Structures are given as structure tokens and as C-alpha cells.
CSV table of C-alpha atoms and ligand atoms in Angstrom, one decimal:
chain,number,residue,atom,x,y,z
A,1,MET,CA,-37.4,-9.8,13.3
A,2,SER,CA,-37.7,-10.9,9.6
A,3,PRO,CA,-34.4,-11.9,7.9
A,4,ALA,CA,-35.0,-8.9,5.6
A,5,SER,CA,-34.7,-6.4,8.6
A,6,THR,CA,-32.1,-8.3,10.4
A,7,PRO,CA,-29.0,-6.1,10.8
A,8,LEU,CA,-26.1,-7.7,9.0
A,9,ALA,CA,-23.7,-7.0,11.7
A,10,ALA,CA,-26.0,-9.1,14.1
A,11,MET,CA,-26.0,-12.1,11.8
A,12,ALA,CA,-24.0,-15.2,12.5
A,13,THR,CA,-20.8,-15.8,10.3
A,14,PRO,CA,-21.3,-19.0,8.2
A,15,THR,CA,-18.7,-21.5,8.2
A,16,VAL,CA,-16.7,-21.6,4.9
A,17,ASP,CA,-15.2,-24.9,3.7
A,18,ALA,CA,-11.6,-24.2,3.3
A,19,SER,CA,-11.5,-26.2,0.1
A,20,SER,CA,-14.3,-24.0,-1.4
A,21,ARG,CA,-13.9,-21.0,-3.6
A,22,ARG,CA,-12.4,-18.1,-1.8
A,23,LEU,CA,-14.1,-14.7,-2.0
A,24,VAL,CA,-11.9,-11.7,-1.4
A,25,GLY,CA,-12.4,-8.1,-2.5
A,26,LEU,CA,-11.4,-4.5,-2.6
A,27,ILE,CA,-13.4,-1.6,-1.0
A,28,GLY,CA,-12.4,1.9,-2.2
A,29,ALA,CA,-13.7,4.7,-4.5
A,30,GLY,CA,-12.7,4.9,-8.2
A,31,ILE,CA,-11.2,1.6,-8.3
A,32,GLN,CA,-12.3,0.3,-11.7
A,33,ARG,CA,-8.9,0.1,-13.3
A,34,SER,CA,-7.3,-1.7,-10.1
A,35,LEU,CA,-4.8,-4.4,-11.3
A,36,THR,CA,-5.2,-6.1,-7.9
A,37,PRO,CA,-7.9,-8.6,-9.0
A,38,ALA,CA,-6.0,-9.9,-11.7
A,39,MET,CA,-2.8,-10.3,-9.5
A,40,HIS,CA,-4.6,-12.2,-6.9
A,41,GLU,CA,-6.8,-14.4,-9.2
A,42,THR,CA,-3.9,-15.4,-11.5
A,43,GLU,CA,-1.5,-16.2,-8.5
A,44,ALA,CA,-4.2,-18.2,-6.9
A,45,ALA,CA,-4.8,-20.3,-10.0
A,46,GLU,CA,-1.0,-21.0,-10.0
A,47,HIS,CA,-1.7,-22.6,-6.5
A,48,GLY,CA,-4.6,-24.7,-7.5
A,49,LEU,CA,-6.9,-22.2,-5.5
A,50,ARG,CA,-10.3,-21.0,-6.7
A,51,LEU,CA,-10.3,-17.3,-5.8
A,52,HIS,CA,-12.7,-14.7,-6.8
A,53,TYR,CA,-11.6,-10.9,-6.3
A,54,GLN,CA,-14.7,-8.6,-6.3
A,55,LEU,CA,-14.2,-4.8,-6.6
A,56,ILE,CA,-16.6,-3.0,-4.3
A,57,ASP,CA,-16.4,0.6,-5.7
A,58,LEU,CA,-18.1,3.3,-3.6
A,59,ASP,CA,-18.2,5.6,-6.6
A,60,ARG,CA,-19.9,2.9,-8.9
A,61,ALA,CA,-22.4,2.3,-6.2
A,62,GLY,CA,-23.0,6.0,-5.6
A,63,VAL,CA,-22.4,5.8,-1.9
A,64,GLY,CA,-19.8,7.2,0.6
A,65,LEU,CA,-18.1,6.2,3.7
A,66,GLU,CA,-21.4,5.8,5.5
A,67,ALA,CA,-21.9,2.6,3.5
A,68,LEU,CA,-18.7,1.0,5.1
A,69,PRO,CA,-20.2,-0.6,8.1
A,70,THR,CA,-22.8,-2.4,5.9
A,71,LEU,CA,-20.3,-3.5,3.3
A,72,ILE,CA,-17.9,-4.9,5.9
A,73,ALA,CA,-20.7,-6.7,7.7
A,74,ALA,CA,-22.0,-8.0,4.3
A,75,ALA,CA,-18.7,-9.4,3.3
A,76,LYS,CA,-18.3,-11.1,6.6
A,77,TRP,CA,-21.8,-12.5,6.4
A,78,MET,CA,-21.2,-13.7,2.7
A,79,GLY,CA,-18.3,-15.7,3.7
A,80,PHE,CA,-15.4,-13.5,2.2
A,81,ALA,CA,-12.0,-14.5,3.4
A,82,GLY,CA,-10.8,-11.0,3.5
A,83,LEU,CA,-10.9,-7.5,1.9
A,84,ASN,CA,-8.2,-5.1,0.7
A,85,ILE,CA,-9.1,-1.5,1.8
A,86,THR,CA,-8.1,1.6,-0.1
A,87,TYR,CA,-8.7,5.4,-0.4
A,88,PRO,CA,-10.8,6.9,1.1
A,89,CYS,CA,-11.5,4.1,3.6
A,90,LYS,CA,-8.1,3.2,5.3
A,91,GLN,CA,-8.8,5.0,8.5
A,92,ALA,CA,-12.6,4.9,8.5
A,93,VAL,CA,-12.5,1.0,8.5
A,94,LEU,CA,-10.8,0.9,12.0
A,95,ALA,CA,-14.2,1.6,13.8
A,96,GLN,CA,-15.5,-1.7,12.1
A,97,LEU,CA,-12.8,-4.1,13.1
A,98,ASP,CA,-12.4,-6.4,16.2
A,99,GLU,CA,-8.7,-6.6,16.3
A,100,LEU,CA,-5.6,-4.9,14.7
A,101,SER,CA,-2.0,-6.2,13.9
A,102,GLU,CA,0.5,-4.3,15.8
A,103,GLU,CA,1.6,-2.7,12.4
A,104,ALA,CA,-1.8,-1.5,11.5
A,105,ARG,CA,-2.3,-0.1,15.1
A,106,ALA,CA,0.9,1.8,14.9
A,107,MET,CA,0.0,3.2,11.5
A,108,GLY,CA,-3.5,4.0,12.4
A,109,ALA,CA,-4.5,2.7,8.9
A,110,VAL,CA,-5.6,-0.7,7.4
A,111,ASN,CA,-5.2,-1.9,3.8
A,112,THR,CA,-6.3,-5.6,4.5
A,113,VAL,CA,-9.0,-7.1,6.7
A,114,VAL,CA,-9.2,-10.9,7.4
A,115,PHE,CA,-12.3,-12.5,8.6
A,116,ARG,CA,-11.5,-15.4,11.0
A,117,ASP,CA,-13.8,-17.2,13.5
A,118,GLY,CA,-16.4,-14.4,13.1
A,119,ARG,CA,-13.8,-11.6,13.8
A,120,ALA,CA,-12.6,-9.0,11.4
A,121,ILE,CA,-8.8,-8.4,11.8
A,122,GLY,CA,-7.1,-5.5,10.3
A,123,HIS,CA,-3.6,-5.5,8.9
A,124,ASN,CA,-1.5,-3.2,6.8
A,125,THR,CA,0.7,-4.5,4.1
A,126,ASP,CA,1.5,-1.2,2.5
A,127,GLY,CA,4.7,-0.4,4.7
A,128,SER,CA,5.8,-4.0,4.9
A,129,GLY,CA,5.2,-4.4,1.1
A,130,TRP,CA,7.3,-1.5,0.3
A,131,ARG,CA,9.9,-2.7,2.7
A,132,TRP,CA,9.9,-6.3,1.2
A,133,GLY,CA,10.5,-4.8,-2.3
A,134,PHE,CA,13.0,-2.2,-1.3
A,135,GLU,CA,15.1,-4.8,0.7
A,136,ARG,CA,15.1,-7.2,-2.3
A,137,ALA,CA,16.0,-4.4,-4.7
A,138,LEU,CA,18.7,-2.5,-2.6
A,139,PRO,CA,19.8,-5.1,0.0
A,140,GLY,CA,21.8,-3.3,2.8
A,141,ALA,CA,21.1,0.2,1.5
A,142,ASP,CA,22.5,3.0,3.6
A,143,LEU,CA,19.5,4.3,6.0
A,144,SER,CA,21.5,6.9,7.8
A,145,CYS,CA,19.7,9.9,6.2
A,146,VAL,CA,16.7,9.2,4.1
A,147,VAL,CA,14.4,12.0,2.5
A,148,LEU,CA,10.7,11.3,1.9
A,149,VAL,CA,8.9,13.4,-0.5
A,150,GLY,CA,5.1,13.1,0.0
A,151,ALA,CA,3.5,12.8,3.4
A,152,GLY,CA,0.1,11.4,2.2
A,153,GLY,CA,-1.2,7.8,2.6
A,154,ALA,CA,1.5,6.1,0.8
A,155,GLY,CA,4.2,8.2,2.1
A,156,SER,CA,3.0,7.7,5.7
A,157,ALA,CA,3.0,3.7,5.3
A,158,ILE,CA,6.8,3.9,3.9
A,159,ALA,CA,7.8,6.3,6.6
A,160,HIS,CA,6.5,3.7,9.3
A,161,ALA,CA,8.5,1.1,7.4
A,162,LEU,CA,11.7,3.2,7.3
A,163,LEU,CA,11.7,3.8,11.1
A,164,ARG,CA,10.9,0.2,11.7
A,165,MET,CA,14.0,-0.5,9.5
A,166,GLU,CA,15.9,1.6,12.0
A,167,ALA,CA,16.5,4.6,9.6
A,168,ALA,CA,18.6,6.9,11.6
A,169,SER,CA,17.0,10.1,10.3
A,170,LEU,CA,14.0,10.8,8.1
A,171,ARG,CA,13.4,14.3,6.6
A,172,ILE,CA,10.0,14.8,5.4
A,173,VAL,CA,9.1,17.2,2.5
A,174,ASP,CA,5.7,18.1,1.4
A,175,THR,CA,4.3,20.9,-0.4
A,176,ASP,CA,1.7,21.0,2.3
A,177,PRO,CA,3.9,21.8,5.3
A,178,VAL,CA,1.2,21.0,7.8
A,179,ARG,CA,1.0,17.4,6.5
A,180,ALA,CA,4.7,17.0,6.8
A,181,ARG,CA,4.8,18.2,10.3
A,182,ALA,CA,1.8,16.1,11.4
A,183,LEU,CA,3.4,13.1,10.0
A,184,ALA,CA,6.8,13.8,11.7
A,185,ALA,CA,4.9,14.3,15.0
A,186,ALA,CA,2.9,11.1,14.6
A,187,LEU,CA,6.0,9.0,13.9
A,188,ASN,CA,7.8,10.4,16.8
A,189,ARG,CA,5.1,9.5,19.1
A,190,VAL,CA,5.3,5.8,18.0
A,191,TYR,CA,9.1,5.3,17.4
A,192,PRO,CA,11.9,6.2,19.7
A,193,GLY,CA,14.7,8.9,19.1
A,194,GLY,CA,12.8,11.8,17.4
A,195,ARG,CA,14.1,10.5,14.1
A,196,ALA,CA,11.5,12.2,11.9
A,197,VAL,CA,11.7,15.9,11.0
A,198,ALA,CA,9.6,18.0,8.6
A,199,GLU,CA,11.8,19.8,6.3
A,200,PRO,CA,10.1,22.4,4.1
A,201,ASP,CA,13.1,23.1,1.8
A,202,ALA,CA,13.9,20.2,-0.5
A,203,ALA,CA,17.3,21.5,-1.3
A,204,ARG,CA,18.2,21.4,2.5
A,205,ALA,CA,16.5,18.0,2.9
A,206,LEU,CA,18.7,16.5,0.1
A,207,SER,CA,22.0,18.0,1.3
A,208,GLY,CA,24.0,15.1,2.7
A,209,ALA,CA,21.1,12.5,2.3
A,210,CYS,CA,21.9,9.0,1.4
A,211,GLY,CA,18.6,8.1,0.0
A,212,LEU,CA,15.4,9.5,-1.5
A,213,VAL,CA,11.9,8.1,-1.5
A,214,HIS,CA,9.3,9.6,-3.8
A,215,ALA,CA,5.7,9.3,-2.7
A,216,THR,CA,3.7,12.0,-4.5
A,217,PRO,CA,1.5,11.6,-7.6
A,218,THR,CA,4.1,13.7,-9.8
A,219,GLY,CA,5.4,11.6,-12.6
A,220,MET,CA,2.2,9.6,-13.3
A,221,SER,CA,1.1,9.8,-16.9
A,222,LYS,CA,-1.6,12.3,-16.1
A,223,LEU,CA,0.8,14.4,-13.9
A,224,PRO,CA,4.2,14.2,-15.8
A,225,GLY,CA,7.3,15.8,-14.6
A,226,LEU,CA,9.6,15.8,-11.7
A,227,PRO,CA,8.6,16.3,-8.0
A,228,LEU,CA,11.8,18.2,-7.4
A,229,PRO,CA,14.5,19.8,-9.4
A,230,GLY,CA,16.6,17.1,-10.9
A,231,ALA,CA,19.8,19.1,-10.0
A,232,LEU,CA,19.2,18.3,-6.2
A,233,LEU,CA,20.0,14.6,-6.9
A,234,HIS,CA,23.6,13.4,-6.6
A,235,PRO,CA,25.4,10.1,-7.5
A,236,GLY,CA,25.6,7.9,-4.5
A,237,LEU,CA,21.9,8.8,-3.6
A,238,TRP,CA,19.7,5.8,-3.9
A,239,VAL,CA,16.2,6.7,-5.3
A,240,ALA,CA,13.0,4.8,-4.6
A,241,GLU,CA,9.9,5.6,-6.6
A,242,ILE,CA,6.4,4.7,-5.9
A,243,VAL,CA,4.7,5.8,-9.0
A,244,TYR,CA,4.3,2.9,-11.6
A,245,PHE,CA,2.3,4.2,-14.2
A,246,PRO,CA,4.5,4.7,-16.3
A,247,PHE,CA,6.9,2.2,-15.0
A,248,GLU,CA,10.0,4.5,-16.0
A,249,THR,CA,9.1,7.9,-14.5
A,250,GLU,CA,11.0,11.2,-15.3
A,251,LEU,CA,12.5,10.9,-11.6
A,252,LEU,CA,13.8,7.3,-12.5
A,253,ARG,CA,15.2,8.5,-15.7
A,254,VAL,CA,17.1,11.3,-14.2
A,255,ALA,CA,18.2,9.3,-11.3
A,256,ARG,CA,19.6,6.4,-13.5
A,257,ALA,CA,21.3,8.9,-15.9
A,258,LEU,CA,23.2,10.2,-12.9
A,259,GLY,CA,24.1,6.6,-11.9
A,260,CYS,CA,21.9,6.4,-8.7
A,261,ARG,CA,20.8,2.9,-7.6
A,262,THR,CA,16.9,2.9,-8.0
A,263,VAL,CA,13.8,1.1,-7.1
A,264,ASP,CA,10.8,1.3,-9.4
A,265,GLY,CA,7.1,1.8,-8.1
A,266,GLY,CA,6.1,-1.8,-9.1
A,267,THR,CA,8.0,-3.3,-6.1
A,268,MET,CA,5.5,-1.6,-3.5
A,269,ALA,CA,2.5,-2.7,-5.5
A,270,VAL,CA,3.7,-6.3,-5.7
A,271,GLY,CA,5.0,-6.4,-2.2
A,272,GLN,CA,1.7,-5.3,-0.7
A,273,ALA,CA,-0.3,-7.7,-2.9
A,274,ILE,CA,2.0,-10.6,-1.8
A,275,GLY,CA,1.4,-9.8,1.8
A,276,ALA,CA,-2.4,-9.6,1.4
A,277,PHE,CA,-2.4,-12.9,-0.7
A,278,ARG,CA,-0.7,-14.6,2.3
A,279,LEU,CA,-3.2,-13.2,4.8
A,280,PHE,CA,-6.2,-14.2,2.5
A,281,THR,CA,-5.1,-17.7,1.5
A,282,GLY,CA,-2.2,-18.9,3.8
A,283,PHE,CA,-0.1,-19.4,0.7
A,284,ASP,CA,3.2,-17.6,-0.3
A,285,ALA,CA,2.9,-16.0,-3.6
A,286,GLU,CA,5.9,-16.6,-6.0
A,287,PRO,CA,7.4,-13.0,-6.1
A,288,ALA,CA,9.1,-13.3,-9.5
A,289,ARG,CA,6.0,-14.6,-11.1
A,290,VAL,CA,3.7,-11.9,-9.5
A,291,ALA,CA,6.3,-9.2,-10.5
A,292,ALA,CA,6.3,-10.5,-14.1
A,293,HIS,CA,2.5,-10.6,-14.2
A,294,PHE,CA,2.3,-7.0,-12.9
A,295,VAL,CA,4.7,-5.7,-15.5
A,296,ARG,CA,2.5,-7.5,-18.2
A,297,LEU,CA,-0.7,-5.9,-16.6
A,298,ILE,CA,0.9,-2.3,-16.6
A,299,GLY,CA,1.9,-2.9,-20.4
A,300,ALA,CA,-1.7,-3.9,-21.3
A,301,ALA,CA,-3.0,-0.9,-19.5
A,302,ILE,CA,-1.0,1.7,-21.3
B,401,NAD,P1,-1.9,11.5,-1.2
B,401,NAD,O1,-2.8,12.5,-2.1
B,401,NAD,O2,-2.5,10.9,-0.1
B,401,NAD,O3,-0.4,12.1,-0.9
B,401,NAD,C1,0.4,12.8,-1.8
B,401,NAD,C2,1.2,13.9,-1.0
B,401,NAD,O4,2.2,14.4,-1.8
B,401,NAD,C3,0.4,15.1,-0.5
B,401,NAD,O5,0.5,15.2,0.8
B,401,NAD,C4,0.8,16.3,-1.3
B,401,NAD,O6,0.7,17.5,-0.6
B,401,NAD,C5,2.1,15.9,-1.7
B,401,NAD,N1,2.8,16.5,-2.8
B,401,NAD,C6,2.3,16.4,-4.1
B,401,NAD,N2,3.2,16.9,-5.0
B,401,NAD,C7,4.3,17.3,-4.2
B,401,NAD,C8,5.7,17.7,-4.5
B,401,NAD,N3,5.9,18.1,-5.7
B,401,NAD,N4,6.5,17.9,-3.5
B,401,NAD,C9,6.2,17.5,-2.4
B,401,NAD,N5,5.0,17.1,-2.0
B,401,NAD,C10,4.1,16.9,-3.0
B,401,NAD,O7,-1.6,10.3,-2.3
B,401,NAD,P2,-1.0,8.8,-1.7
B,401,NAD,O8,-2.2,7.9,-1.6
B,401,NAD,O9,0.1,9.0,-0.8
B,401,NAD,O10,-0.4,8.4,-3.3
B,401,NAD,C11,0.7,9.1,-3.9
B,401,NAD,C12,1.0,8.5,-5.2
B,401,NAD,O11,1.6,7.3,-4.7
B,401,NAD,C13,-0.3,8.0,-6.0
B,401,NAD,O12,-0.5,9.0,-6.9
B,401,NAD,C14,0.2,6.8,-6.8
B,401,NAD,O13,0.8,7.0,-8.0
B,401,NAD,C15,1.4,6.2,-5.8
B,401,NAD,N6,1.0,5.0,-5.2
B,401,NAD,C16,1.8,3.9,-5.5
B,401,NAD,C17,1.7,2.8,-4.7
B,401,NAD,C18,2.4,1.5,-5.1
B,401,NAD,O14,2.0,0.4,-4.7
B,401,NAD,N7,3.5,1.6,-5.7
B,401,NAD,C19,0.8,2.6,-3.6
B,401,NAD,C20,-0.1,3.8,-3.4
B,401,NAD,C21,0.2,5.0,-4.1
């Protein structure tokens, strides 16, 4: 078989000198404005590492999920240290991996792939990254009754994190009730105690709740407003936002005006990047430096 016709997956993985330039990347659709390359490359330079972060944009390439096996095999063959994986590939990538971390297996989704000794290992730093940021921002927060608004990809990762953090009760609200019910059922299959419930009524969900996590796109610059009536918030409720563009969303503004303790959306973005950076490089990123860089990048992107 000529080299041109050798399937990429069948090629041996070359050995990469640990001191050489590290190649990493992001596979997803519509990712041209991602801040992740700048975050990783700048932090790597601070550690004296030469790291190149390549965007692999399905939209830009005019391909769909069918290209994923080839892209994963190509990255492995070219000596990439790893890849971040985003929409719409987080589940589809599972079939291309040799191994999964316990967390990625529980979540059924992967946002980081590491290539090691010819094997592709899937991890998920979305939930653990959110947890990292949340615990730094609100140490010892009450998790007796938490409301999650938004049962999509990000909400699902956070729900897993909350149940791993021993949240006693998780009420899931989504305008698509099928999604909310499906997430609650999936969580209760993995974690003991039947702690997740779908709650179609936001007012009932927030009655007596100690915390609110917002995980819908509402509040983004292109979708301004509140995801639920502000009158449902009450002082004493902590409020964690995941939208970070803009940094101060309408939800954060209303919550802060009421005196609620809040977590901004940047903490999850920084937390998941720090987790992936460790997996790619073996180095611990400096959290305050990454967070400050992220805030600068957001400012420049507005
Ligand atoms: P998604 O489309 O997978 O899920 C969004 C869910 O919210 C859907 O199930 C939808 O039905 C539901 N929804 C929309 N409006 C609602 C409302 N008013 N009330 C209740 N449910 C509602 O999206 P996703 O990938 O989960 O991302 C959601 C948002 O999170 C993104 O738009 C992005 O702004 C943000 N995000 C932030 C980070 C971060 O690192 N901070 C990471 C990922 C996503």
C-alpha cells in the first residue's frame, strides 16, 4: 500500500521529544472566535513551553461529524499532545478513543483528548473546571437544594459536578421538558439517591432553593435578557452564571442588586482550560494569571 493510501488510523504514532514544540488543538464547528488558543499559548510561554494551539473548524473545512475519525487519527499521527473537543463532537468522539477517564465515562462526553503511547484517552474538564471555579468563588456554599436552569451540554456537565460535590437535591429546569427529564434520569442512573428531578415550573423550582446555576444562552450579547423572572430570586440565594460574553449579564446584575453571592461565567471557562492545560503539558497553570488574561481577551473581543 502506498503512503498516500495508508489509512491514517493504521499508521504508527511517531515519538515526540518532550522538549519539542507541543501541538494541541480544538475540534468543533464555528470556533473561529474561540479564546482558548490565546489562553493556552500565553500560559505555556509563561512556563517556558513552546505550544501551538490549532483551530480545526468543521465549518471552515466544510465537513461534518463524518470527518472526526480522520481528524483524530491525523492529529495523533502528526504528534499532537492532545485536543480539546467542542460542539458538535463531544459525544461523537467517544467512538474514536481507546480509553476514558472515569468522569468522562460517567458524563458520556469528552472535551479533552490526550495522546499517549499511541493511545487516545478521553477526559472531561467541563464539570471539574466549573467545580474548581465555583469552589474558589464560593467556598463552603450550601448545596442542600440547587436549581439548574438549562439541561444542554454545559448544564449537563455542571449537573454531574454538583452531584459529585454531594448536592443533596438538584432541580432541573429547561424550556424543553424532555431534555430536563432525560438529564435527571441519566444522572440518577449514575449517582445514588435519586437526587435529580426535572421541574417544569421555575417558580416551584426556586421556592426554598439555596442556589441557582444558569446554563442557557440567555444573557449573551446576541440574546440579552433574563432566563427567568428576576422576582423569583431572593437574597440568600447564591447565583452561578456561565454566560461570560458580556461578563456582567442581566442575571448577575439583578442577583447582585439583591445581595446574592455570585459566580461569573468566566470561572468555568478558566477552570476547564486550566484542567486541559495540565493534561496537555503536565504543568499547573497559574489561576490568577489565566483569569486576568481571560478578562483581557473578553474586553478585547467586545
Ligand atoms: P445548549 O444549547 O446545549 O443548551 C441550552 C439549554 O438551555 C437547552 O436545553 C435549552 O432548551 C435551554 N434553554 C434555553 N433558554 C432557556 C430558558 N429561558 N429557560 C430554561 N431553559 C432554557 O447550550 P450549551 O452548550 O449547554 O451552552 C449554553 C450556554 O452556556 C452557551 O450559550 C454559552 O454562553 C455558555 N457556556 C459557557 C461556558 C463557560 O465556560 N463559561 C461553557 C459552555 C457554554
